[in-house]
CSV table of C-alpha atoms and ligand atoms in Angstrom, one decimal:
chain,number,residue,atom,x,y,z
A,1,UNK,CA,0.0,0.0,0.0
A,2,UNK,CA,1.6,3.6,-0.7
A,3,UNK,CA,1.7,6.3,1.8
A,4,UNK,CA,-0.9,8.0,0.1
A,5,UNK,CA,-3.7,5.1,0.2
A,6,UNK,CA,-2.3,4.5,4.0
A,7,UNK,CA,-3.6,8.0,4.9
A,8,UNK,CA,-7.7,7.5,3.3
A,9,UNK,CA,-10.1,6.2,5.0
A,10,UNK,CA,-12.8,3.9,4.5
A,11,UNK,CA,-15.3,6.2,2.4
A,12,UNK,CA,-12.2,6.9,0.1
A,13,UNK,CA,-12.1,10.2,-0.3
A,14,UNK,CA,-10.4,11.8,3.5
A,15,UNK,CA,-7.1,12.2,3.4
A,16,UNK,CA,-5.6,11.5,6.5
A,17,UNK,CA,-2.6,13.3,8.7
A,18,UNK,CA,0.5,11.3,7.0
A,19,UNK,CA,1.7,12.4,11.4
A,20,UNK,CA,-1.1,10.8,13.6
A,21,UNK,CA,-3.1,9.0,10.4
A,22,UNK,CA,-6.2,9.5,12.6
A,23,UNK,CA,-7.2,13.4,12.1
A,24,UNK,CA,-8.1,14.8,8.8
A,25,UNK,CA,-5.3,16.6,7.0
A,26,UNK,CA,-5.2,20.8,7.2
A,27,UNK,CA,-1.8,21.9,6.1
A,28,UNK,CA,0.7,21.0,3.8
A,29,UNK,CA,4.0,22.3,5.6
A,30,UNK,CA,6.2,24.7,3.5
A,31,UNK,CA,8.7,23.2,4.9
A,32,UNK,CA,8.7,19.6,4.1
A,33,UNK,CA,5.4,19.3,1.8
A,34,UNK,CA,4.2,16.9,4.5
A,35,UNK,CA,0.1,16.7,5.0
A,36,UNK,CA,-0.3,17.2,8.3
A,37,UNK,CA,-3.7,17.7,10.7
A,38,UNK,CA,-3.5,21.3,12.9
A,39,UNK,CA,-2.9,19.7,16.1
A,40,UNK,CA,0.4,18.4,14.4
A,41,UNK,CA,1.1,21.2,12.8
A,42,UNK,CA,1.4,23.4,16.3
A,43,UNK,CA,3.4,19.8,17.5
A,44,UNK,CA,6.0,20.0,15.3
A,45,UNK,CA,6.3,23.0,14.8
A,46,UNK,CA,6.8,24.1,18.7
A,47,UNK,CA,9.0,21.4,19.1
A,48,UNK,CA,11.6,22.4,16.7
A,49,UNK,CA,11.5,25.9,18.2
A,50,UNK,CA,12.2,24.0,21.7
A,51,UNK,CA,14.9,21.7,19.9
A,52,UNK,CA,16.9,24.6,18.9
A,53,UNK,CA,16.9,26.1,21.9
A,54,UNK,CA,17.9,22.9,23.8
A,55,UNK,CA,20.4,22.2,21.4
A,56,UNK,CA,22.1,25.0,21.4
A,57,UNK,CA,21.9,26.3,24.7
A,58,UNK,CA,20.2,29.3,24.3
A,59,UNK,CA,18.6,29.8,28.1
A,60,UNK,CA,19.8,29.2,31.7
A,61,UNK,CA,17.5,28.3,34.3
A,62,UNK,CA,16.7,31.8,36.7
A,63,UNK,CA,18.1,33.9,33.3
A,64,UNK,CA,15.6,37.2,32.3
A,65,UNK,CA,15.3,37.4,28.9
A,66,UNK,CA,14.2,40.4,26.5
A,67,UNK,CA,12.0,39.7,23.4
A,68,UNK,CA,12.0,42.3,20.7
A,69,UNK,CA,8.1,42.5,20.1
A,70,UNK,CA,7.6,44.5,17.4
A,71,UNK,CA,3.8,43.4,17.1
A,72,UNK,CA,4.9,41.9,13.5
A,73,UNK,CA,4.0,38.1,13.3
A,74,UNK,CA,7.2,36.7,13.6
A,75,UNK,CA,7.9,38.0,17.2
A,76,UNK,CA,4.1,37.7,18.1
A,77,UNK,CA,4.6,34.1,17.3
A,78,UNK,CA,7.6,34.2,19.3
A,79,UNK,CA,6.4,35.8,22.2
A,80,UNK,CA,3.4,33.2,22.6
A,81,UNK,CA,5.5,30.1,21.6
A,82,UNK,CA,8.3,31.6,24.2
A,83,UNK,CA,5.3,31.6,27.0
A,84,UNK,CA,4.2,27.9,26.4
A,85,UNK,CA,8.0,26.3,26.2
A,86,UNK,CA,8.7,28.0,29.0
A,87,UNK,CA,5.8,26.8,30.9
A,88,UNK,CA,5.6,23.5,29.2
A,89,UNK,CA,9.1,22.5,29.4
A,90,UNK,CA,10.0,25.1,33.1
A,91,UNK,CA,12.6,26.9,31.3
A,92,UNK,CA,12.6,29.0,34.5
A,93,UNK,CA,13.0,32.2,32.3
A,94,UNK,CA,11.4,35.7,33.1
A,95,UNK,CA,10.2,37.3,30.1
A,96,UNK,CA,9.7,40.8,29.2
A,97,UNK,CA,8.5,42.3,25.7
A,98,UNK,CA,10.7,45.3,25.1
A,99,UNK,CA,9.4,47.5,21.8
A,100,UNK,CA,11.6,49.7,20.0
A,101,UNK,CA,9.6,53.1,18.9
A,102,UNK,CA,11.3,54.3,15.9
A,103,UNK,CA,9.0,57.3,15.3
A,104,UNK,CA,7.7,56.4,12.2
A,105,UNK,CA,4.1,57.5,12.3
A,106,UNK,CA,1.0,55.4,10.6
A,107,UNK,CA,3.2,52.0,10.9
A,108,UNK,CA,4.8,51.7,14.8
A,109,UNK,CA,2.4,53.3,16.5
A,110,UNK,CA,-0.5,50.6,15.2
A,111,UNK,CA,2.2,48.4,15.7
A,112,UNK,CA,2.9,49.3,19.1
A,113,UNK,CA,-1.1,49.2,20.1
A,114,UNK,CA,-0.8,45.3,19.0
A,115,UNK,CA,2.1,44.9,21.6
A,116,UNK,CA,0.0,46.6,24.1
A,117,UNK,CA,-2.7,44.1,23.7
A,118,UNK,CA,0.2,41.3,23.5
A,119,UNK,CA,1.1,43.0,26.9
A,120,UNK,CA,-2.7,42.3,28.2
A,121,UNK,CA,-3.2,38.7,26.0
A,122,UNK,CA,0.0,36.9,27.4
A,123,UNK,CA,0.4,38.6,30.7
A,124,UNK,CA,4.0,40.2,30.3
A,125,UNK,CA,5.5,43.4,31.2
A,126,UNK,CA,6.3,45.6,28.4
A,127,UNK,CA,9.4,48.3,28.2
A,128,UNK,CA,8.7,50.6,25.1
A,129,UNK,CA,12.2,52.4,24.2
A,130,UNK,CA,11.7,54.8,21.7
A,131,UNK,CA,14.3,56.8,19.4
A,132,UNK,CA,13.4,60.5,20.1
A,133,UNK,CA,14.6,59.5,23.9
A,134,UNK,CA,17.3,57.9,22.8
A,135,UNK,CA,18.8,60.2,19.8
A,136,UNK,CA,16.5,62.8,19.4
A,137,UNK,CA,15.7,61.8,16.2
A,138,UNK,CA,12.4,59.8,14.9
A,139,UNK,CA,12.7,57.6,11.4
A,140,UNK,CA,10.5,60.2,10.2
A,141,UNK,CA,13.1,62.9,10.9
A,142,UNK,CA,16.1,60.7,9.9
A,143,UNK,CA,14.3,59.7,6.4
A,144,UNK,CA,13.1,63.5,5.5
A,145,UNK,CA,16.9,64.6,6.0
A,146,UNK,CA,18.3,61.5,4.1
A,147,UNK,CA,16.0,60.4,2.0
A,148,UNK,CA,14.5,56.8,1.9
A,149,UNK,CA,17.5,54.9,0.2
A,150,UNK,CA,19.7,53.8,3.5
A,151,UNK,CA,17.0,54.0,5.7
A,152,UNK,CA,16.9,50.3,6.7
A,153,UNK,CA,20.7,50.8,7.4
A,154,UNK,CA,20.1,53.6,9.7
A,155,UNK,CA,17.4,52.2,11.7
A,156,UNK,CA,19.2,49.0,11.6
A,157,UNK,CA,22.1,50.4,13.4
A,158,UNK,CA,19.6,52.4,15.7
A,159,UNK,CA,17.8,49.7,16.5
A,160,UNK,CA,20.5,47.4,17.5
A,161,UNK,CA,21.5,49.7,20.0
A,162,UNK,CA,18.1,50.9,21.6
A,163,UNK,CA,17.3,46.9,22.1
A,164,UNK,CA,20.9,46.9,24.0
A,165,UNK,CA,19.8,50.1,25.9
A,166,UNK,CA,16.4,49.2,26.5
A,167,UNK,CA,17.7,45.7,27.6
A,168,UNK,CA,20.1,47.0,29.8
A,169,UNK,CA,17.7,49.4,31.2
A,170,UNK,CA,15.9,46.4,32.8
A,171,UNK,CA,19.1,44.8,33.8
A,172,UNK,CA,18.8,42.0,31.3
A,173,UNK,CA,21.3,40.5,29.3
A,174,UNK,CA,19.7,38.5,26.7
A,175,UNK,CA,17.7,39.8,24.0
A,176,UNK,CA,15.6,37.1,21.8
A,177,UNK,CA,14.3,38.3,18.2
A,178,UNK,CA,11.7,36.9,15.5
A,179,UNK,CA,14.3,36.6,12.8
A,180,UNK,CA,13.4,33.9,11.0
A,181,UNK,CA,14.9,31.0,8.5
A,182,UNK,CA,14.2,32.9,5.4
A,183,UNK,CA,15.8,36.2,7.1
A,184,UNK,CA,18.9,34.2,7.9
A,185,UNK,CA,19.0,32.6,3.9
A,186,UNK,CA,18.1,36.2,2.6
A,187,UNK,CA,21.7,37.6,4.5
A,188,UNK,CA,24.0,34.0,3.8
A,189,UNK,CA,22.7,35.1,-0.2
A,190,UNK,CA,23.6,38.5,0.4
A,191,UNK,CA,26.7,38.1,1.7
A,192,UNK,CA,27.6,35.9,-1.2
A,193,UNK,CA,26.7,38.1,-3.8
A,194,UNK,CA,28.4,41.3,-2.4
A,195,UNK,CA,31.2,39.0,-2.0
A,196,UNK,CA,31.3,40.2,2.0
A,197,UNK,CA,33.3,37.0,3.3
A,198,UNK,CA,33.8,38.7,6.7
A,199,UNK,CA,30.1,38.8,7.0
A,200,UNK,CA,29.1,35.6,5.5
A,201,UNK,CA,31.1,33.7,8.2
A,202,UNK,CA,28.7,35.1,10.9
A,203,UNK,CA,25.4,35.0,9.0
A,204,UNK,CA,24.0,31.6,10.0
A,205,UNK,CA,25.2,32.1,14.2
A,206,UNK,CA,22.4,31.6,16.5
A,207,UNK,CA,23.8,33.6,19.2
A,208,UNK,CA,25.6,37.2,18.4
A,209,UNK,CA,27.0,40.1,20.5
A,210,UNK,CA,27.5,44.0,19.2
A,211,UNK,CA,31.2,44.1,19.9
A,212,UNK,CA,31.4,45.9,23.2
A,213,UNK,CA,28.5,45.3,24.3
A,214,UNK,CA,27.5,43.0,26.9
A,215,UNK,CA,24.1,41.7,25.9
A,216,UNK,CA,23.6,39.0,23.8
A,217,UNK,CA,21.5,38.5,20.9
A,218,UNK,CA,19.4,35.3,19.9
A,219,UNK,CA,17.0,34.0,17.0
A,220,UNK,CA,15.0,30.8,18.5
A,221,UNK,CA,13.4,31.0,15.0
A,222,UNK,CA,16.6,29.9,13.1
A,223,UNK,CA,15.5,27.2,11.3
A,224,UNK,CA,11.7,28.3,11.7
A,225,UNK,CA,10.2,28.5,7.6
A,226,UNK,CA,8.1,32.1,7.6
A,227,UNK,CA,5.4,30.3,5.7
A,228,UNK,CA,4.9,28.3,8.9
A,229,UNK,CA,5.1,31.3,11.5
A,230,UNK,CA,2.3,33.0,9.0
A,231,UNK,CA,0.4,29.6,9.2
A,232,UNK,CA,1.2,28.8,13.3
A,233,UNK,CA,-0.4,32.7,14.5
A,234,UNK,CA,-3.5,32.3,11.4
A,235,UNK,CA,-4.8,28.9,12.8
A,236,UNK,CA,-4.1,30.3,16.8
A,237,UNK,CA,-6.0,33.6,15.8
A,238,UNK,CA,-3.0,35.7,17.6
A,239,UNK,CA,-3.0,39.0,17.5
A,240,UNK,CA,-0.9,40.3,15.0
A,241,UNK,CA,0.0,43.4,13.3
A,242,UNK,CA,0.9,42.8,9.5
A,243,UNK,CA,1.2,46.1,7.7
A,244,UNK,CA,5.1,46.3,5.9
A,245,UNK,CA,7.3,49.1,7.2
A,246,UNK,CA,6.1,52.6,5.1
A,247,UNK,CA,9.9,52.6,4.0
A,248,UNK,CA,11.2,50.1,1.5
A,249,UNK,CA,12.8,47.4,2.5
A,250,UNK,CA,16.9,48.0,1.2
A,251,UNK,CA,17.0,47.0,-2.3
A,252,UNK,CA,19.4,44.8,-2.0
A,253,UNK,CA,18.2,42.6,0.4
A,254,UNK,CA,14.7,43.2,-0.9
A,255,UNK,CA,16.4,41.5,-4.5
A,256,UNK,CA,18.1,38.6,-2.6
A,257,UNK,CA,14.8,37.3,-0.9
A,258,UNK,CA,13.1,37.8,-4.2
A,259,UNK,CA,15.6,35.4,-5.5
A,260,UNK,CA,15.2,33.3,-2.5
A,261,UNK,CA,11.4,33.0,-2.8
A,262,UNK,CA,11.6,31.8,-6.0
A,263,UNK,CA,14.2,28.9,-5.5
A,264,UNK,CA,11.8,27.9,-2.5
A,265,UNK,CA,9.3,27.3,-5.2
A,266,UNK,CA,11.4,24.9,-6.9
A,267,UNK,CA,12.7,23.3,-3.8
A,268,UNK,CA,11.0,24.2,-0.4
A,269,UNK,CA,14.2,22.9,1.2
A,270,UNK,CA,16.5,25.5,-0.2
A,271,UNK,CA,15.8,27.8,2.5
A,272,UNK,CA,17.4,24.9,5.2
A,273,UNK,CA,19.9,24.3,2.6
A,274,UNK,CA,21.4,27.7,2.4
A,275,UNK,CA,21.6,27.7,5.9
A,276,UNK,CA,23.3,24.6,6.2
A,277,UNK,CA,26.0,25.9,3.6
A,278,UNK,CA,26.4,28.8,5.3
A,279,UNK,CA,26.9,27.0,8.9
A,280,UNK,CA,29.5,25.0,7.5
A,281,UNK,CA,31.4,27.5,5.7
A,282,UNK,CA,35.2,28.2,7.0
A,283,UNK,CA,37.0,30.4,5.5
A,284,UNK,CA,41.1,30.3,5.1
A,285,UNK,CA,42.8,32.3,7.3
A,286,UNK,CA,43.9,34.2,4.3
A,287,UNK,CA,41.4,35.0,2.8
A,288,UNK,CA,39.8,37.1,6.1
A,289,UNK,CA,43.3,39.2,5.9
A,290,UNK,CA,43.3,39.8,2.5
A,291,UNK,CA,39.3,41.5,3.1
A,292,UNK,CA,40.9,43.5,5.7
A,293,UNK,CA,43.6,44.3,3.8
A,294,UNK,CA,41.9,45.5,0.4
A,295,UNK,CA,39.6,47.9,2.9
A,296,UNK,CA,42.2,49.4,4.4
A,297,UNK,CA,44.0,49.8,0.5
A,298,UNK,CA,40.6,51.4,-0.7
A,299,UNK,CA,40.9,53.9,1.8
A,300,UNK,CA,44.1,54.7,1.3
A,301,UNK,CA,45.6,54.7,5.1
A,302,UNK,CA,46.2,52.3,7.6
A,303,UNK,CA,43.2,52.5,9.7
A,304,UNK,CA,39.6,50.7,8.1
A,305,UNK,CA,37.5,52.6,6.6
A,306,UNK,CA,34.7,54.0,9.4
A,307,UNK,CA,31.7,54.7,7.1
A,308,UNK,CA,31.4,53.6,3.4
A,309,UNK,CA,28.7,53.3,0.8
A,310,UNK,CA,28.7,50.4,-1.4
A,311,UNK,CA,28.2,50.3,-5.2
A,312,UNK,CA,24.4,48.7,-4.5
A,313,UNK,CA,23.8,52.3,-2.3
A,314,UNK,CA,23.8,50.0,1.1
A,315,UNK,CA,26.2,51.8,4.1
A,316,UNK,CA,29.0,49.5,5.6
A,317,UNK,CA,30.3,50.5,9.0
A,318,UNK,CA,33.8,49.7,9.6
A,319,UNK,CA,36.0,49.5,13.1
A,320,UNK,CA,38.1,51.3,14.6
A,321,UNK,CA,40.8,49.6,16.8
A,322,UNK,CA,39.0,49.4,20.1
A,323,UNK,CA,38.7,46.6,22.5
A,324,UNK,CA,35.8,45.3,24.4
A,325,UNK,CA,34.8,47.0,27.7
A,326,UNK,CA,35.9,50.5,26.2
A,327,UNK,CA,32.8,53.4,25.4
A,328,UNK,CA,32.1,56.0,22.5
A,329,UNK,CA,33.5,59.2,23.2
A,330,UNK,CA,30.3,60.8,22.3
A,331,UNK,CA,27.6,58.7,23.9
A,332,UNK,CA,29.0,56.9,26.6
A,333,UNK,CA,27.6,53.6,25.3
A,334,UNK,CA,29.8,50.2,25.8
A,335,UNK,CA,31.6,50.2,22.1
A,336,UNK,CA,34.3,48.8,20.4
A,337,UNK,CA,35.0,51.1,18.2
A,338,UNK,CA,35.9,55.1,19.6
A,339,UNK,CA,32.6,56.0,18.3
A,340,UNK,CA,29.9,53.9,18.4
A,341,UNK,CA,27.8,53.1,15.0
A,342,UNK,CA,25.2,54.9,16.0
A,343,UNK,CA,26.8,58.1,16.6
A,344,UNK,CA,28.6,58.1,13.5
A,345,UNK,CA,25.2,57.4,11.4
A,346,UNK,CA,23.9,60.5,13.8
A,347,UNK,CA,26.6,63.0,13.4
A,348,UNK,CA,26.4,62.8,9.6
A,349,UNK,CA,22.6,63.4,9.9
A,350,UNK,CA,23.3,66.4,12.5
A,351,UNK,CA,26.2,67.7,9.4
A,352,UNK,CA,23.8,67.3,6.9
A,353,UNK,CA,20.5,69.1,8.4
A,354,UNK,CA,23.1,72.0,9.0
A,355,UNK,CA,24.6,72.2,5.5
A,356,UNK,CA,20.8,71.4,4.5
A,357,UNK,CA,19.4,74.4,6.5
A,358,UNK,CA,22.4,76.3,5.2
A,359,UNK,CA,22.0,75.8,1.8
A,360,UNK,CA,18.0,76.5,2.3
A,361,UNK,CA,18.8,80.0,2.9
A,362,UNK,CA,19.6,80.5,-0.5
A,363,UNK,CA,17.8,78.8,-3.6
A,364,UNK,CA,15.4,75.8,-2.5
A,365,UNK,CA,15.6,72.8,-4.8
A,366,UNK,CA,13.7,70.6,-3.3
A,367,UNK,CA,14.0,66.5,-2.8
A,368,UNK,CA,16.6,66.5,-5.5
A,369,UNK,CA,19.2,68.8,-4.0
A,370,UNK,CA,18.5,67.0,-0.4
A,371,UNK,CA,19.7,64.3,-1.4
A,372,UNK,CA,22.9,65.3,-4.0
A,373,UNK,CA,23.5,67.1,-0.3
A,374,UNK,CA,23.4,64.0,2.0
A,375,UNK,CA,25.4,61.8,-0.5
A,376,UNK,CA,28.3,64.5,-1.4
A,377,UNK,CA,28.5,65.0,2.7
A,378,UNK,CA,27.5,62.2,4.6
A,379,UNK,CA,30.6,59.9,4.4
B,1,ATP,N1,10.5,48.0,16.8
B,1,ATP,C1,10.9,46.9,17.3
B,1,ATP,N2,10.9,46.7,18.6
B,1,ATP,C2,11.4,45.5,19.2
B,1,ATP,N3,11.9,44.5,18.4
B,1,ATP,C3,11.9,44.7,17.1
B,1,ATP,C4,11.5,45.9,16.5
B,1,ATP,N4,11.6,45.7,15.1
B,1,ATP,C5,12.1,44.5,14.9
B,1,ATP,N5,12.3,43.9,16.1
B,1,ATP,C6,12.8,42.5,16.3
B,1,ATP,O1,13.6,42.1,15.2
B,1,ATP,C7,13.0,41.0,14.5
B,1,ATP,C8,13.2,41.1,13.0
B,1,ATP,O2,12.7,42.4,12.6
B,1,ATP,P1,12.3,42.7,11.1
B,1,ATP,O3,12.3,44.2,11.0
B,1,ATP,O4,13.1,41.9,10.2
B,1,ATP,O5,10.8,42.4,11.1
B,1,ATP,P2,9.9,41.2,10.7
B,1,ATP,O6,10.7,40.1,10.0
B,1,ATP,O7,8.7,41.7,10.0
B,1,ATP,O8,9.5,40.7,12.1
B,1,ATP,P3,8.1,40.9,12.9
B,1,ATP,O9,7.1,40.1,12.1
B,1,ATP,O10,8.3,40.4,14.3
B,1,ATP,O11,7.9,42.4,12.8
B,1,ATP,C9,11.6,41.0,15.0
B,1,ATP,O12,11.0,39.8,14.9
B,1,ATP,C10,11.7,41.5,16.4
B,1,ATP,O13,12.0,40.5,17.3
């Protein structure tokens, strides 16, 4: 008998779970093509999420941890499925939701209500940490000054570090965000295309730390398929909040997952596959020198480059010779470099609203001009 007669019943026509074989099939997982029933469904997919954080030690017993909530699916899903391990398999963790506010008005603040009802839903303090506190400066502010083209890279760098604030604010060390299996494929293709080696190294780790910084960063939902997140918080009815950002995503990325979505098509495993390549990627000792090397050539002078905008518009942030433990001489913030990324994204904004207003005084040439100012000042 094939698998496929096992899984009908009598009458002929009701396909069966190919998990239990007793409950009528729902879903056909994105990851594996399997026909599975709902109640299997939310099995296997909450014990994968429990298997990667077993495996690779992500909690301790007593430890207080920090999830990002952004009131997207992805850490919606992660907040609830972070509440049930925890209670299901007495992780002993203390969880908080900590939201970032980036000040970008018609998209966070909805967002933000749907954490607040999170908040209420799944019984966990909330911490909202929002930009203008932080750097005076809302996304809003930052994108009408510099236009929409870097954004992502801006309030990627911002964000980084208000979740390390915020974090630290609570006197928590651990961080937890919804990045997902597809995010993670999306960057190892990236990486490969730009040709970033140094990058492509990290791309697949489970568990990362902003050089200086003591808090540490983790993605339970590694090897968690999107499709299945969207699927897991439809058939629980969570509360979710599923509006994209008003800015573009970068274009870059926004190509690579594009690319991504359409080899998933073909072969719904490529998205595991590409992480699998990436996790088992070494590079030669050499070839990490001769990266360094070639930056430090491109600028001309011994020390890396600090700021620099690739060919595809993207900003790359470079070092600058500090250790670990040492703070950014404008800020105060833990940083490894002497000033820390976001003060150097900030200061270039602060230049360029001055040599906007400046400029202003005389002919106004609207978006144009902006932005032939930001790019022949910023960097
Ligand atoms: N404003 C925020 N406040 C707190 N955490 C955030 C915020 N934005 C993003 N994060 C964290 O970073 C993860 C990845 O964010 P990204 O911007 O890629 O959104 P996403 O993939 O749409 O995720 P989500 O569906 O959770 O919004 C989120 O899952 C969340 O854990």
């Amino acid at each position: 008998m094939t698998n496929d007669e096992k899984t009908k019943t009598k009458k002929g026509n009701l396909k069966l779970c190919e998990l239990c074989k007793s409950r009528k099939q729902a879903i056909k997982r994105p990851k594996n093509l399997q026909k599975i029933c709902k109640e299997c469904f939310y099995h296997v997919f909450e014990t994968e999420i429990h298997q990667t954080i077993v495996s690779n030690n992500l909690f301790f017993p007593g430890e207080k941890v920090a999830i990002g909530a952004s009131g997207g699916k992805d850490s919606t899903v992660l907040a609830y499925v972070l509440k049930l391990l925890n209670e299901r398999y007495n992780y002993g963790l203390e969880l908080v939701l900590l939201s970032i506010d980036e000040g970008i008005v018609g998209y966070r603040d909805d967002s933000l209500a749907t954490v607040q009802r999170n908040k209420i839903q799944y019984n966990l303090p909330l911490e909202i940490v929002s930009y203008r506190d932080l750097y005076n400066w809302t996304m809003d502010e930052i994108v009408s000054c510099a236009g929409i083209r870097n954004s992502c890279t801006y309030c990627g760098v911002l964000r980084r570090q208000a979740l390390d604030r915020g974090a630290a604010k609570l006197g928590i060390n651990h961080v937890v965000t919804g990045h997902n299996a597809d995010d993670m494929a999306e960057t190892v293709l990236m990486n490969i295309l730009r040709g970033d080696l140094a990058r492509l190294e990290n791309s697949t780790t489970i568990c990362t730390k902003s050089s200086g910084s003591p808090i540490k960063r983790s993605k339970p939902f590694k090897y968690i398929y999107q499709k299945e997140i969207v699927l897991y918080a439809h058939y629980k009815k969570l509360d979710y909040f599923s509006t994209e950002c008003t800015y573009a995503p970068e274009a870059f990325r926004g190509t690579a997952r594009v690319l991504m979505k359409n080899l998933e098509k073909i072969r719904s495993s490529c998205i595991t596959d590409i992480i699998y390549s990436g996790e088992n990627l070494v590079l030669k000792e050499k070839k990490k020198r001769q990266q360094f090397k070639k930056k430090q050539n491109a600028n001309g002078s011994k020390e890396p480059t600090e700021v620099e905008i690739r060919n595809d518009g993207s900003i790359s942030l470079g070092k600058h010779g500090f250790k670990d433990g040492n703070r950014c001489t404008r800020c105060g913030y833990l940083s490894s470099n002497t000033i820390c990324k976001a003060c150097m994204l900030l200061e270039g904004l602060e230049k360029s609203k001055a040599k906007i207003m400046l400029e202003n005084d005389g002919v106004t040439d609207g978006a144009a001009k902006l932005t032939r100012t930001l790019e022949s000042l910023t960097f």
